[in-house]
Every structure is written in C-alpha cells, then in structure tokens.
Short mmCIF file of C-alpha atoms and ligand atoms in Angstrom, two decimals:
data_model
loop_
_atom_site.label_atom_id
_atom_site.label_comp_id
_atom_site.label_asym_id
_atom_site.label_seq_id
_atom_site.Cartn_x
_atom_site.Cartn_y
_atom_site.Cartn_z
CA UNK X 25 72.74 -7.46 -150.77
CA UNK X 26 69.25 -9.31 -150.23
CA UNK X 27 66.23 -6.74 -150.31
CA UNK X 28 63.76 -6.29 -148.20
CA UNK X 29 60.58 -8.36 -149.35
CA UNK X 30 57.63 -6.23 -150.76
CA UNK X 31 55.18 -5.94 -148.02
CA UNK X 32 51.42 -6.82 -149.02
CA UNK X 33 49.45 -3.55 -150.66
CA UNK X 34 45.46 -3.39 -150.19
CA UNK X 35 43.68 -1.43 -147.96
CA UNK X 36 45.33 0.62 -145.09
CA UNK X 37 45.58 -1.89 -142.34
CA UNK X 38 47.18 -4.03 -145.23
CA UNK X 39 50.04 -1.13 -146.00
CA UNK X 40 53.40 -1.82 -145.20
CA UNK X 41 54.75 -0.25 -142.28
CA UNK X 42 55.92 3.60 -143.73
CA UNK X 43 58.89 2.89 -141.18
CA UNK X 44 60.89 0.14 -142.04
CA UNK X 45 58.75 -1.16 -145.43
CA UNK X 46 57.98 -4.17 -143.40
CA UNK X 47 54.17 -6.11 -143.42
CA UNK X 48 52.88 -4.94 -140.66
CA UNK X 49 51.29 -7.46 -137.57
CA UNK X 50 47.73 -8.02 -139.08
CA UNK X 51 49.30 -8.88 -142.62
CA UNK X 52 51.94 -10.96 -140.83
CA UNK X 53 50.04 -12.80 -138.97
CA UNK X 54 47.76 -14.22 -142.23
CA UNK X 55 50.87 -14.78 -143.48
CA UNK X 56 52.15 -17.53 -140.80
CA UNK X 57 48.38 -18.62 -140.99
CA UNK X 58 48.80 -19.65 -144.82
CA UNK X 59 52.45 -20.69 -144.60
CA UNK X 60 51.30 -23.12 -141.39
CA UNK X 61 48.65 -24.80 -143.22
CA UNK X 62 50.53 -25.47 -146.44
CA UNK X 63 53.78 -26.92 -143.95
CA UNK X 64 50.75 -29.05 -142.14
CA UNK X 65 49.62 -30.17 -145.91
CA UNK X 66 53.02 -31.07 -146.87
CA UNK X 67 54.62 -32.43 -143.27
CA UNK X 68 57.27 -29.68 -143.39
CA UNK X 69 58.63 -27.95 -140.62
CA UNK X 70 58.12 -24.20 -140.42
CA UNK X 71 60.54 -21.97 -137.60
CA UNK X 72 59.45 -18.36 -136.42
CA UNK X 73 61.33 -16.11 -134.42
CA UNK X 74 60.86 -13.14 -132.12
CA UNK X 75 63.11 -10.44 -132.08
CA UNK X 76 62.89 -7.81 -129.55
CA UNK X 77 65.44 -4.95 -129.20
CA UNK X 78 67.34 -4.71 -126.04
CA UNK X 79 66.85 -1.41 -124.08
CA UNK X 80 65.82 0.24 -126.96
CA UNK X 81 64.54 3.66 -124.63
CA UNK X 82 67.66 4.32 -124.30
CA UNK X 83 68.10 4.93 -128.01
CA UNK X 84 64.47 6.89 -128.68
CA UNK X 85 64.59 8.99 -125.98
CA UNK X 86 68.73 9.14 -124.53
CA UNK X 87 69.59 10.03 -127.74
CA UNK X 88 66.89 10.92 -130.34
CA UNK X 89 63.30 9.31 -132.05
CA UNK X 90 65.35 10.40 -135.37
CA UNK X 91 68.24 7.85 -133.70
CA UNK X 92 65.47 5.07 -132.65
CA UNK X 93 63.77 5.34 -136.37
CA UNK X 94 67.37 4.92 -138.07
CA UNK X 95 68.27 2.41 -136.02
CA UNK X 96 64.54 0.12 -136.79
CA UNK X 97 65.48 0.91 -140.24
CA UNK X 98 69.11 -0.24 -139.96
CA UNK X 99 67.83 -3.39 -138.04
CA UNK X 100 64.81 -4.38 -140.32
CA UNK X 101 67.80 -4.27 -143.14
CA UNK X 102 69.99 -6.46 -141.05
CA UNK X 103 67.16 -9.08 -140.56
CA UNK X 104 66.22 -9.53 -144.30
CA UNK X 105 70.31 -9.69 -145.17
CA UNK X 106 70.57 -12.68 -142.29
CA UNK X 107 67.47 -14.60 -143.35
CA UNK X 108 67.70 -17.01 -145.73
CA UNK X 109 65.96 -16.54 -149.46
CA UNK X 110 62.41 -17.19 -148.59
CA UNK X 111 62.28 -16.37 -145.44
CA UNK X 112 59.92 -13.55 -144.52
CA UNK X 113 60.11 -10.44 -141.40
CA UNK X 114 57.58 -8.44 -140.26
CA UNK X 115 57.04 -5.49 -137.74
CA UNK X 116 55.46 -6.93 -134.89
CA UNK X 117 54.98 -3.82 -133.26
CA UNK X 118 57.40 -0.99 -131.66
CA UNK X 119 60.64 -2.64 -131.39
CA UNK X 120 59.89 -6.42 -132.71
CA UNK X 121 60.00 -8.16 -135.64
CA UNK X 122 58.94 -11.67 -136.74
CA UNK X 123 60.98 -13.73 -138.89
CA UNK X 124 58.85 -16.62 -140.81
CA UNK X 125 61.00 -19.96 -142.21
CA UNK X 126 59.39 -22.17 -144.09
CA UNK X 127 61.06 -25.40 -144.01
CA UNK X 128 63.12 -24.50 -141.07
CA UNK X 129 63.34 -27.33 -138.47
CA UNK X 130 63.98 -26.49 -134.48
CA UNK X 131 68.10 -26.73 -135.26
CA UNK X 132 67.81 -24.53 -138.48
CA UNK X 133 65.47 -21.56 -136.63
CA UNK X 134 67.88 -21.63 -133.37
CA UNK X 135 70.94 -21.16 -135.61
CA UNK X 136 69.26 -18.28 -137.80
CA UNK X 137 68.03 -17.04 -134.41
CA UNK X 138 71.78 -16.97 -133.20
CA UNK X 139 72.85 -15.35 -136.33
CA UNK X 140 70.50 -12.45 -136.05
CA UNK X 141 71.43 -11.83 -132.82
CA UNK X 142 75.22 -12.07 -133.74
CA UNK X 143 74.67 -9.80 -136.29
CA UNK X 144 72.78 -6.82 -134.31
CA UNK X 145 75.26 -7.39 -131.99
CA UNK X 146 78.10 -6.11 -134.30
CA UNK X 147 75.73 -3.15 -135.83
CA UNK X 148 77.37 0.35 -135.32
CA UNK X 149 74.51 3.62 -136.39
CA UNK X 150 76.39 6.69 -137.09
CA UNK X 151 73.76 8.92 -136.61
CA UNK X 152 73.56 12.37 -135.45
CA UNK X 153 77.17 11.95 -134.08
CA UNK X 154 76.75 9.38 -132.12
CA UNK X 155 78.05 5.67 -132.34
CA UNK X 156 75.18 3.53 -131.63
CA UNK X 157 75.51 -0.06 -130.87
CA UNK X 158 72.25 -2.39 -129.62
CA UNK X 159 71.59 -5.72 -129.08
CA UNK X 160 68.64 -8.21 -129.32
CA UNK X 161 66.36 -11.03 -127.02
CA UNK X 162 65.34 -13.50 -129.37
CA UNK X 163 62.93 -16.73 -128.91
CA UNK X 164 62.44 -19.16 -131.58
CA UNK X 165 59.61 -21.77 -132.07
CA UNK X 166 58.94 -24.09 -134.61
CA UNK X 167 56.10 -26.21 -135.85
CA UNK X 168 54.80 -28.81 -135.34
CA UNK X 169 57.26 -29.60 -132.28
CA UNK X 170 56.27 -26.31 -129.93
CA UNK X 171 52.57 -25.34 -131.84
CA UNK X 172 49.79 -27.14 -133.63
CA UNK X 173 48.33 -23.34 -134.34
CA UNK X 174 49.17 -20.03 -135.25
CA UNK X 175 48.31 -18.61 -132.15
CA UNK X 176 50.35 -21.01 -130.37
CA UNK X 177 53.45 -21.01 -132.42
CA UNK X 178 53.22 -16.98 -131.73
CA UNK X 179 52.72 -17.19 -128.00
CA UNK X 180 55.37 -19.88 -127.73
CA UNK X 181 57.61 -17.72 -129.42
CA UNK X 182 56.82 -14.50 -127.57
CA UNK X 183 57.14 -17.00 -124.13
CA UNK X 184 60.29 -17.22 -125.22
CA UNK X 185 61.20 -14.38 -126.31
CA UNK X 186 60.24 -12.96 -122.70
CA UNK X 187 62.37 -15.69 -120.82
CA UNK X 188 65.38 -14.46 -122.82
CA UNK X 189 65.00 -11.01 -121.84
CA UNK X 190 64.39 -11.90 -118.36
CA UNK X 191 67.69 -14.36 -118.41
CA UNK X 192 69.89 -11.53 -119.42
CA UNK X 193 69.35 -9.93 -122.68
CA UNK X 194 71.40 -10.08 -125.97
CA UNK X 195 70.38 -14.17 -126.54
CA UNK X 196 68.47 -16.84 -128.15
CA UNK X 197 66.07 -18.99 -125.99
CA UNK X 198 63.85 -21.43 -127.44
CA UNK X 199 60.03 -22.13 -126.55
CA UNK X 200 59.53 -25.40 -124.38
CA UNK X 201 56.21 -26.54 -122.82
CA UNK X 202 56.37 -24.05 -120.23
CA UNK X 203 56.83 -21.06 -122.43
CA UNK X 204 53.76 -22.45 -124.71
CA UNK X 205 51.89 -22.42 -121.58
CA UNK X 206 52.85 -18.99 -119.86
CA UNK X 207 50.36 -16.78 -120.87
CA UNK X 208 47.50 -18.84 -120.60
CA UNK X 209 48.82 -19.32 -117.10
CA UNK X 210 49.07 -15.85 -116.87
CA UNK X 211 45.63 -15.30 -117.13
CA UNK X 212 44.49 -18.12 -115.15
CA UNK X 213 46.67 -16.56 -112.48
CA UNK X 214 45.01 -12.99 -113.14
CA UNK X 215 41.71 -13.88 -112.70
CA UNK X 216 42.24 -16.22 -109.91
CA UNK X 217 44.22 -13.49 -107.99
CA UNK X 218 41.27 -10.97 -108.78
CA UNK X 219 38.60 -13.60 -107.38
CA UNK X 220 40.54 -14.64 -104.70
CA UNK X 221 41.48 -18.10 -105.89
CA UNK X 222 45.21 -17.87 -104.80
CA UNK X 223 44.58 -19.79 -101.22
CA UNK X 224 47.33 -21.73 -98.98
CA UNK X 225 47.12 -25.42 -98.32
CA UNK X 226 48.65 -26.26 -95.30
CA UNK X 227 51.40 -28.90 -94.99
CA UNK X 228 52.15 -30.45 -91.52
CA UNK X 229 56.01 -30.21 -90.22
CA UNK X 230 56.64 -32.72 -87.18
CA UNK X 231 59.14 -32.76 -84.55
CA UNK X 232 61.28 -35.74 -85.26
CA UNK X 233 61.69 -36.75 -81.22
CA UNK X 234 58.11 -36.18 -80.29
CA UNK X 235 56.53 -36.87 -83.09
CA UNK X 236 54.12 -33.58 -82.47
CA UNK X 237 53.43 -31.08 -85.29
CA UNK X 238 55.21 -28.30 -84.61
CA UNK X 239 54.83 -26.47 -87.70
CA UNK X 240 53.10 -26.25 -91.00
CA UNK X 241 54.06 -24.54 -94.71
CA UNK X 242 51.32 -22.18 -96.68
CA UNK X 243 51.71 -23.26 -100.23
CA UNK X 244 49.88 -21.86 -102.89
CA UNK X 245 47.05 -23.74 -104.72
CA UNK X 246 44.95 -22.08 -107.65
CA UNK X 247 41.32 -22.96 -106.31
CA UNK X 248 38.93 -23.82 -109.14
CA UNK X 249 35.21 -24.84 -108.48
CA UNK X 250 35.58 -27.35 -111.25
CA UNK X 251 38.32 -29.50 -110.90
CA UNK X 252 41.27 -30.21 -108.18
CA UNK X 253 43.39 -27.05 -106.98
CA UNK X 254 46.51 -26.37 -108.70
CA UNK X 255 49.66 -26.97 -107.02
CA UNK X 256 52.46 -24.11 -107.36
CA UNK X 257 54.77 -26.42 -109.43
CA UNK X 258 52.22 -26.02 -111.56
CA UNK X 259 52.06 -22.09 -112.35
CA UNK X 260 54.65 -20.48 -109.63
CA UNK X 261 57.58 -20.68 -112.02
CA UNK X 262 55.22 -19.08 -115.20
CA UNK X 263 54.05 -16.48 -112.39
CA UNK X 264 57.60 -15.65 -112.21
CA UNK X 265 58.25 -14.83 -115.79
CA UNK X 266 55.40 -12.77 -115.70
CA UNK X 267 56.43 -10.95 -112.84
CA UNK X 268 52.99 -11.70 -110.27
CA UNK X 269 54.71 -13.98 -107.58
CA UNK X 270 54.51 -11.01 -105.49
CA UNK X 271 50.29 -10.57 -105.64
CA UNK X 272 50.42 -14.32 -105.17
CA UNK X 273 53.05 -14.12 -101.84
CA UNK X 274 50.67 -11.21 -100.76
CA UNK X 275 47.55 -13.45 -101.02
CA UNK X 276 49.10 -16.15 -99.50
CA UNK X 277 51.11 -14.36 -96.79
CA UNK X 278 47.74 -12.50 -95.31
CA UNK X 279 45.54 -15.35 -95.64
CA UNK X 280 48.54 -17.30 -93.33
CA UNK X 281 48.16 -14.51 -91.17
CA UNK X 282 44.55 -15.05 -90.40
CA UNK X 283 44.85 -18.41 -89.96
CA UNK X 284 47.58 -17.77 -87.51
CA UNK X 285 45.30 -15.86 -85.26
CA UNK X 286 42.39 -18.38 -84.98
CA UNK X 287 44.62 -21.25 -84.40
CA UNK X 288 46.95 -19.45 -82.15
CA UNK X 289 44.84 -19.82 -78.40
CA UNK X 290 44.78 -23.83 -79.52
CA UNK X 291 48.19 -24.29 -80.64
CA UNK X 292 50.23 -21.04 -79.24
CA UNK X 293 53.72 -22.31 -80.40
CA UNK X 294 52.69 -23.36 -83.90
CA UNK X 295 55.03 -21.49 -86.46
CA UNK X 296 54.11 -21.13 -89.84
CA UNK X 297 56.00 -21.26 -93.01
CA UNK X 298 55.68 -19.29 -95.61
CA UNK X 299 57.01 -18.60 -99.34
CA UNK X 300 58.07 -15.49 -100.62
CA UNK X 301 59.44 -14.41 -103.85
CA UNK X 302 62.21 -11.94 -105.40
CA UNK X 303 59.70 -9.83 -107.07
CA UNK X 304 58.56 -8.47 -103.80
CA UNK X 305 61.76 -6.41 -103.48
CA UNK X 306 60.97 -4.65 -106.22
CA UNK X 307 57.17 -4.25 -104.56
CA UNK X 308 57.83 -2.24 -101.15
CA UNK X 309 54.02 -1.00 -101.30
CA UNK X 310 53.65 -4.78 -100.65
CA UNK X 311 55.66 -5.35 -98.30
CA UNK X 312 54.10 -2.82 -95.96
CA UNK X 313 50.69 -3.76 -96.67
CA UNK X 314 51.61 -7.69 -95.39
CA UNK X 315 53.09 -5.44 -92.68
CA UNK X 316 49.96 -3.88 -91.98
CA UNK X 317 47.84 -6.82 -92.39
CA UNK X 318 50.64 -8.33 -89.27
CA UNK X 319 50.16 -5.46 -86.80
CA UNK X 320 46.61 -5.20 -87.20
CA UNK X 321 45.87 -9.13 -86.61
CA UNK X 322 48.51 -9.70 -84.37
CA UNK X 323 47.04 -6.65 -81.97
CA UNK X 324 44.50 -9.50 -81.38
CA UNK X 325 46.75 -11.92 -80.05
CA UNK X 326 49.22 -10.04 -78.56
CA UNK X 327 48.74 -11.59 -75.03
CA UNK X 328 49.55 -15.18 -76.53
CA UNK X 329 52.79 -13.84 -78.66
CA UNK X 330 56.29 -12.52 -77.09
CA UNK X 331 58.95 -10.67 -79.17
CA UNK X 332 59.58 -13.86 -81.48
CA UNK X 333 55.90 -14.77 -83.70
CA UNK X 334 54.51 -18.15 -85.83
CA UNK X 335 55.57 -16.55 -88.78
CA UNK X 336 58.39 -17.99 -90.63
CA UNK X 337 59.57 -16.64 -93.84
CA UNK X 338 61.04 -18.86 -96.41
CA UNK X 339 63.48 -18.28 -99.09
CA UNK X 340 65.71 -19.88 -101.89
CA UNK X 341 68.74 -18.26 -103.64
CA UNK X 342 67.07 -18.45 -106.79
CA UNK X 343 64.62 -16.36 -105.57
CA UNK X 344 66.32 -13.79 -103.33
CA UNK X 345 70.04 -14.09 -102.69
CA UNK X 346 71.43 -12.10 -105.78
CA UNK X 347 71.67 -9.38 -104.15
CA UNK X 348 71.88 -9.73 -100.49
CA UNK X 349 71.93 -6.14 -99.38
CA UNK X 350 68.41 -5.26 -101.16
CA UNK X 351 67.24 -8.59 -99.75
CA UNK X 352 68.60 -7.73 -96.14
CA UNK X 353 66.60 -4.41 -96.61
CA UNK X 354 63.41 -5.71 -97.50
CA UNK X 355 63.70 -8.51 -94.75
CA UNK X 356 64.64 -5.92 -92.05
CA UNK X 357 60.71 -4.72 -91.04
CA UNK X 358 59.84 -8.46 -91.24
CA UNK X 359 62.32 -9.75 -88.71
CA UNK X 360 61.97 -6.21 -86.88
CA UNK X 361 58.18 -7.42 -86.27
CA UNK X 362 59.28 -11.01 -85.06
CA UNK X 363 59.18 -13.17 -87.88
CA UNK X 364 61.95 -15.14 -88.43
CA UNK X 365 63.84 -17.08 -91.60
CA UNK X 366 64.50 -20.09 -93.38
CA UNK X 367 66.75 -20.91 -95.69
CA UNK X 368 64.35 -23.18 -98.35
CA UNK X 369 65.95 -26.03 -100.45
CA UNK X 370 69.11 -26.16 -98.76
CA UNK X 371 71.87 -28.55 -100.88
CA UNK X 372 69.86 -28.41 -103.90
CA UNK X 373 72.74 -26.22 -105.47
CA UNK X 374 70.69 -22.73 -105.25
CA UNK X 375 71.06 -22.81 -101.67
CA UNK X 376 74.98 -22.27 -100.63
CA UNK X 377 76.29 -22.54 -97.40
CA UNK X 378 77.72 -18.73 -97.65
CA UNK X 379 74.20 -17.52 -96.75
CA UNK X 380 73.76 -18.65 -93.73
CA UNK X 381 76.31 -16.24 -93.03
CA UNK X 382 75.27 -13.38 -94.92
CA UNK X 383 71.60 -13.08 -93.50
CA UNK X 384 70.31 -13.98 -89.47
CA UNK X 385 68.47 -17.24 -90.74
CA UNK X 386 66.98 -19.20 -87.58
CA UNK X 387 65.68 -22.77 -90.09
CA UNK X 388 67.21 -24.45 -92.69
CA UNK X 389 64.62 -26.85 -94.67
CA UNK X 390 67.12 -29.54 -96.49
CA UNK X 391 66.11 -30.20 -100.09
CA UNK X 392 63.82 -33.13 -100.60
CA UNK X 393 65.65 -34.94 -103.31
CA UNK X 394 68.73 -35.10 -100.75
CA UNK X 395 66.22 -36.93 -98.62
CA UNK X 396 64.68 -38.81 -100.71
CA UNK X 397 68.17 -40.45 -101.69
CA UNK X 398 69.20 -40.69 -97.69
CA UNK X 399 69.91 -44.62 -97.84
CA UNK X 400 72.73 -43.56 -99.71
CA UNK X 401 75.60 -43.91 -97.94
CA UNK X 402 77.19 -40.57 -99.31
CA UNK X 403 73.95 -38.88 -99.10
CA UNK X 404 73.58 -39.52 -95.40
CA UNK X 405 76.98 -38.05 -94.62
CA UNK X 406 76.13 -34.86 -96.47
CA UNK X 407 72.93 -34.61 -94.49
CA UNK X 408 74.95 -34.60 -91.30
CA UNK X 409 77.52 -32.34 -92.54
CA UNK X 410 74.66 -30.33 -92.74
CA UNK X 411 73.49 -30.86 -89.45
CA UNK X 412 76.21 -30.30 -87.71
CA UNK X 413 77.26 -26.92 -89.39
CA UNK X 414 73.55 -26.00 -88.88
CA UNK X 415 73.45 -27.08 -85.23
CA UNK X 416 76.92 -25.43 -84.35
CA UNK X 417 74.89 -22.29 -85.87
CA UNK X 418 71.85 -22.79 -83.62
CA UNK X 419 69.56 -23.40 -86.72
CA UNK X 420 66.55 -25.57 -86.70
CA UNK X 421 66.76 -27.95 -89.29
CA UNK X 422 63.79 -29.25 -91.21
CA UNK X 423 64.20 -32.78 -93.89
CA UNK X 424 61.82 -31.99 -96.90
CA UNK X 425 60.04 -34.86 -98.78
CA UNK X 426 59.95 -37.26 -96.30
CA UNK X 427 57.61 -40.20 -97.81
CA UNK X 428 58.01 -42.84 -95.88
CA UNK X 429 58.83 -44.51 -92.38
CA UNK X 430 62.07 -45.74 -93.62
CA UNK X 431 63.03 -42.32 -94.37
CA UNK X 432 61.62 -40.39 -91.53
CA UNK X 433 63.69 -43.63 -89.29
CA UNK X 434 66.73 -42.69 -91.04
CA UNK X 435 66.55 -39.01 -91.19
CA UNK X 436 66.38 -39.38 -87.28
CA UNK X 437 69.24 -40.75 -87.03
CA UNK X 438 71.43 -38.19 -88.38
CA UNK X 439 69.86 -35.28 -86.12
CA UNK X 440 67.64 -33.59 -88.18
CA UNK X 441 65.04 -32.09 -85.72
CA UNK X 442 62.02 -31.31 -88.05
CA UNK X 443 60.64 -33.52 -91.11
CA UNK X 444 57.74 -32.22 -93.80
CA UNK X 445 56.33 -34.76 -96.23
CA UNK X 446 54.08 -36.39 -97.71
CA UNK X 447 54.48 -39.37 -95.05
CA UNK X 448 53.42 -36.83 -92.42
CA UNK X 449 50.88 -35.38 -94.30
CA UNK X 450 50.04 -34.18 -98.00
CA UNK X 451 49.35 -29.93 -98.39
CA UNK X 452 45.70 -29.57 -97.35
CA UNK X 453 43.19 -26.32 -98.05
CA UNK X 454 40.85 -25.70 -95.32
CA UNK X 455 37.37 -26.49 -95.10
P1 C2E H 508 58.88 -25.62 -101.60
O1 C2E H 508 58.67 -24.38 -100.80
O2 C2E H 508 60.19 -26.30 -101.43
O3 C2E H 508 57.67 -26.56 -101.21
C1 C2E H 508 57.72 -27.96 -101.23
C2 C2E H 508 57.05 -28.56 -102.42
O4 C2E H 508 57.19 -29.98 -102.36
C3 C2E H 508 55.55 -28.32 -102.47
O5 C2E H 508 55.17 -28.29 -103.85
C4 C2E H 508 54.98 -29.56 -101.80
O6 C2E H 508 53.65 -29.84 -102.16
C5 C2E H 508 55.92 -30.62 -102.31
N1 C2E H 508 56.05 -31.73 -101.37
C6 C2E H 508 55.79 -31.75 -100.05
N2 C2E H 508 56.06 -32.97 -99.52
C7 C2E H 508 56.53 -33.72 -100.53
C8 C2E H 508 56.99 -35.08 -100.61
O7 C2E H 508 57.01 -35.83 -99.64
N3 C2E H 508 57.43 -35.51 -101.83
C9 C2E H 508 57.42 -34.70 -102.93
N4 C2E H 508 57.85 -35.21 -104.08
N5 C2E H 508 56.98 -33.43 -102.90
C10 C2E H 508 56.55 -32.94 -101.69
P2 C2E H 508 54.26 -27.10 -104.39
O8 C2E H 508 53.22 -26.73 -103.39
O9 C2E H 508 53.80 -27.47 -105.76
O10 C2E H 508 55.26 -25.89 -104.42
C11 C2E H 508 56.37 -25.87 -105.29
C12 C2E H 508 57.23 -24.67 -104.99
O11 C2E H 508 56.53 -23.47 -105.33
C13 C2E H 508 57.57 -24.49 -103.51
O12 C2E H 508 58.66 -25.32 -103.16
C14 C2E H 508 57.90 -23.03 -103.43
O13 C2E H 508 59.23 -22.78 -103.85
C15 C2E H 508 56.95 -22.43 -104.46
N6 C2E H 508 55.78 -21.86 -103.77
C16 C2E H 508 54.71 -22.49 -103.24
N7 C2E H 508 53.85 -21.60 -102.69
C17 C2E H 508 54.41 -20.36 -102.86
C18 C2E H 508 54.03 -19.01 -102.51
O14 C2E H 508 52.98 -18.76 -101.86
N8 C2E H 508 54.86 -17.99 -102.87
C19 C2E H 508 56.04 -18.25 -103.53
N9 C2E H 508 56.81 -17.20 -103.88
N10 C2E H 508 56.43 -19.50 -103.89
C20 C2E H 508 55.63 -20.54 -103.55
MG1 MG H 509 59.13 -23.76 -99.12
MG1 MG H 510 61.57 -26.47 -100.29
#
C-alpha cells in the first residue's frame, strides 16, 4: 500500500492538515507554483485535479462529524493509493482535495481523474454501525493546454469541477475555455448586476405579410463604458453555472417593463419578448418582485391594455422543461397577469414537440440554424411540418436568424408569420 506523502513542516500555516496528514491549501498551492515552472522549463505537461465529495452533509451531520472525519480520512487514503508514484494530494479545504501530476498530459489526468472517482465510488466506511458509501465530482486541467498560470490551472480546474457537480454528480469533467473563463465572468457579471450594467438591447420581429414590426426581443448585453456591450452568448451560459441568470432575467425583465410603458400609447400592440431562465424557479422572491414591478407599471397603462399584455415570456427546454409541473407553477401568476409564452429554439433538439402540449404556449420562435439552412430542400419541409402543427394549434410562429432577403423570401413561403434577424435588424440598446 502507497503512503500518504509527508506534508511540508515549518511554521503553523505550513503544518499538515491534523485531519487527514495532507499539505494543507497555502502549502499546496506553492507546490503547483514550483512544479509549473519546472514543467514550463522542461516543456512537460503537468495535470491537476479537483475532487469534491458528493453530498457530503449528509455524512457530517445525517450521521455523525466522527462519520464525516473517518470518512476524509478514508478518502485522503484512497487518493494517495490511486495516484501514481509522484503524484502529490492536498486538502483544499472542507471536503476537496487536489491531486498534482507532474508529467501527466490531458489523456493521463482524465483517466487518473476517472479512477479516483471509480474508486470512491466502491468505498464502504463501517463506522459507528453504519455502512457508508459516497461518491465524488471531479474536474481535471492540465498545463499548458487549459492554463499558462497557477491561478488559472486552479480556476480551470475548480470551473470544472463545478460543471460536474452541476451535470449530475459522481463524474469527471474536464476544463475547456469556458470553464477557464467562468469565474472571471462571474465577477464581471457581479459587479455589472450591482451597477446596473445588465441592460436589454432590443431586436426587431416583423410580420412576414406586412412587413410591420410587430414585436421585438430584450436580450441581455453587459454594458461597459470602455468597450462594446457584451452579448449573452458571451456570459449567459457561465451565468448559469454560477447560478445568477435569475438577477440577470430580473434586470432584464423590469427594465422591458418600463420600456413597455413609454412605448405603449405609440405602438399599443407591440409585444415584447423576453428571456427567462430555470434558476428563477428556484427564486419565487423573484418572481413576485417582476410581479410587482408588472402591476405597478402596468396601473399606468391600463386604459391602453385588455386582459392579454406586450409581454411575452420565452423559454427553452434546456432551461425550463425538466420538470414541467414546477415550471407550470412558477408560470401560473405570469400568464394569470396576461403575459403570454413562447416556446424559444424550437427544432434545435432541446425544444420537443411534446411541450406544446404540456404548457398553454401562444409563439413558437423556430431555431435559427433551421433557417439559416431553409434552401434545403429537407429543411424547408421540416419548417412547414412545423407550421402546420403550430398553425392547427393556433400558435404564432416566429423564423429566428433570418439574414437575408433570400431567406426572409423563402421563409414566406412556407407560412411562417413572424421573422427576427439580423436582416431585419441587429439587437440595439437604447439611447
Ligand atoms: P435566443 O433567445 O435564441 O436569442 C437569439 C440570439 O441570436 C441572440 O444572441 C441574438 O443576438 C442572436 N441573433 C439574432 N439574430 C441573428 C441572426 O440573424 N443570425 C445570428 N447568427 N444570430 C442572431 P444573444 O443576445 O447573444 O443571446 C444568446 C442567448 O442567450 C439567447 O438566445 C437566450 O437564450 C439567452 N439570453 C439572452 N438574454 C437573456 C436574458 O435576459 N435572460 C436569459 N435567461 N437568457 C438570455
Ligand atoms: Mg430568445
Ligand atoms: Mg432563440
């Protein structure tokens, strides 16, 4: 049986955790520090991985601390029999560990990474009389493919780390560009959302027979005095690792409500679009304040408005249809108040036919890259299968990603009664 490597002695921020025996974060980290800049001196690889245990609550406080502190022990054991000679763990903190490979490319760390996890997996603590089994979220990163730094290679991993818990628990993903990036989104997105950054641009949606706009779609740009605003493709899907897609809906959602009441005495049958995300269901405070915000601004207007108003909430499956009940729920006060629904990205396989009968959806906006491949043959015939199912339904159909004349010609043909695009016009911010 492998030992446990000898954790670094000194002064007491330098001892090794009295726990599990392990270096502790500060020492760790100095080590991945030296062990980056001798791989960068002598071009080899170098893998890290960040181990988190899965529910472990559960264990500390459903069954004992004495449980939870056998089981870290049991665990940090585990790790150092799994890793290869050389390789190094660390206590990260409460429940994680590090795991340091020198010489470990991207293929070598996501095997080790799948080993560890195999290997919790099939733990069993006796302890205490009970029969304790766990399991583990794991993200691996490797230099120099996912970090040129320390800091880097850690937050990639961590990214990582935090996508695999949020996928499902008990696996292995690793970093990509996205992950790297997350937390310095993540605080872009906090202090933008804290000095009201988070605005909507507005993106036309005409009628396809008239030719009038009839609509337009919030989207959410991160406003920066410096430099262009940044688009949602840029941040929203980063925002929803981190779990802040509702602050940014609620931004977004009351600022669309303002603008609704100025516009509406000039254009009283404008409707407008808007995003919103899973993470509001589990935000009800949230969804009463937008509430609020509604009533209060809509008392304003309420000459101009009947039963049915502009709003128009948008959603995807990926965001919201898991669970259709608790999405039903939190859509009820919304559509009680008048808004009404759309079914976003439509054929671009979140978006299943099924839920246009399992919720009272009155648009369905058809997924650009369907339209932008509409002089295909096939293409076109699903577009009108989709048209006709959506028309025998009384749904409003609206062709996304409409760039050009040839498209927005061709999408007419087959019915469609709304088109959005950039041909139309591009998402603007107000002056
Ligand atoms: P979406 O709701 O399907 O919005 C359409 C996206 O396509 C927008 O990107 C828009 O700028 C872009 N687009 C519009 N016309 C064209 C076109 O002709 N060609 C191409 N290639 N693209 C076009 P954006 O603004 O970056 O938003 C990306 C996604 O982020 C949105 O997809 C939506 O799912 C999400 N999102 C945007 N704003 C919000 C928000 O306030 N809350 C939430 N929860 N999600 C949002
Ligand atoms: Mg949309
Ligand atoms: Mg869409």
């Amino acid at each position: 049986m492998k030992r446990l490597i000898p954790a670094f002695a000194g002064t007491n921020a330098r001892l090794p955790d009295p726990l599990t025996g392990l270096r502790t974060r500060a020492v760790f980290r100095e080590l991945i520090e030296s062990e980056m800049s001798s791989s960068g001196n002598h071009h080899h690889p170098l893998g890290l991985i960040m181990l988190d245990l899965d529910r472990f609550k559960v264990i500390n406080y459903g069954y004992s601390e004495r449980c939870g502190d056998l089981l870290l022990q049991e665990v940090s054991t585990l790790i150092a029999q799994t890793l290869r000679a050389g390789d190094q763990v660390g206590r990260w903190g409460g429940q994680e560990f590090l795991c340091l490979l020198p010489g470990a490319d991207c293929k070598i760390t996501d095997s080790i990474a799948e080993q560890l996890r195999q290997a919790i997996e099939s733990l069993t603590l006796n302890a205490e009389g009970y029969e304790i089994h766990v399991t583990a979220s794991l993200g691996a990163a490797c230099f120099p493919e996912d970090a040129s730094n320390t800091g880097q290679l850690i937050a990639a991993c961590g990214a990582a780390m935090y996508q695999a818990k949020n996928t499902g628990r008990n696996r292995v993903t690793h970093a990509d560009a996205l992950h790297g990036q997350v937390f310095g989104l993540g605080k872009l997105l906090d202090s933008a959302l804290r000095e009201h950054r988070v605005v909507p641009a507005y993106q036309p949606i005409v009628d396809l027979n008239s030719g009038a706009i009839v609509a337009d779609e919030a989207l959410a740009r991160v406003v920066n005095a410096d430099q262009a605003p940044l688009a949602a493709e840029h941040f929203i899907e980063a925002a929803r690792q981190l779990q802040v897609t509702y602050q940014i809906d609620r931004a977004i959602i009351i600022s669309v409500i303002k603008h609704c009441v100025q516009n509406l005495r000039a254009a009283p049958n404008m409707a407008h679009f808007v995003n919103i995300s899973g993470n509001l269901l589990r935000h009800p405070k949230v969804v009463s304040e937008i509430l609020d915000a509604a009533r209060i601004h809509c008392a304003a207007c309420s000459d101009l408005t009947g039963p049915t108003k502009p709003l128009v909430i948008e959603i995807t499956e990926r965001e919201l249809l898991h669970d259709i009940d608790a999405t039903r729920n939190m859509l009820r006060p919304f559509l009680d108040f008048g808004m009404r629904l759309a079914l976003d990205d439509f054929g671009s396989g979140y978006s299943s036919f099924k839920y246009l009968a399992d919720l009272p959806f009155s648009f369905v906006k058809i997924e650009g890259t369907l339209i932008q491949r509409i002089r295909e043959k096939r293409v076109r015939t699903i577009v009108q299968g989709i048209q006709k199912a959506a028309s025998d339904l009384g749904l409003v159909t609206v062709a996304e990603f409409v760039e050009s004349e040839e498209i927005a010609a061709i999408v007419r043909t087959t019915g469609v009664d709304w088109a959005q695009g950039y041909y139309y016009g591009l998402p603007e911010i107000p002056t």
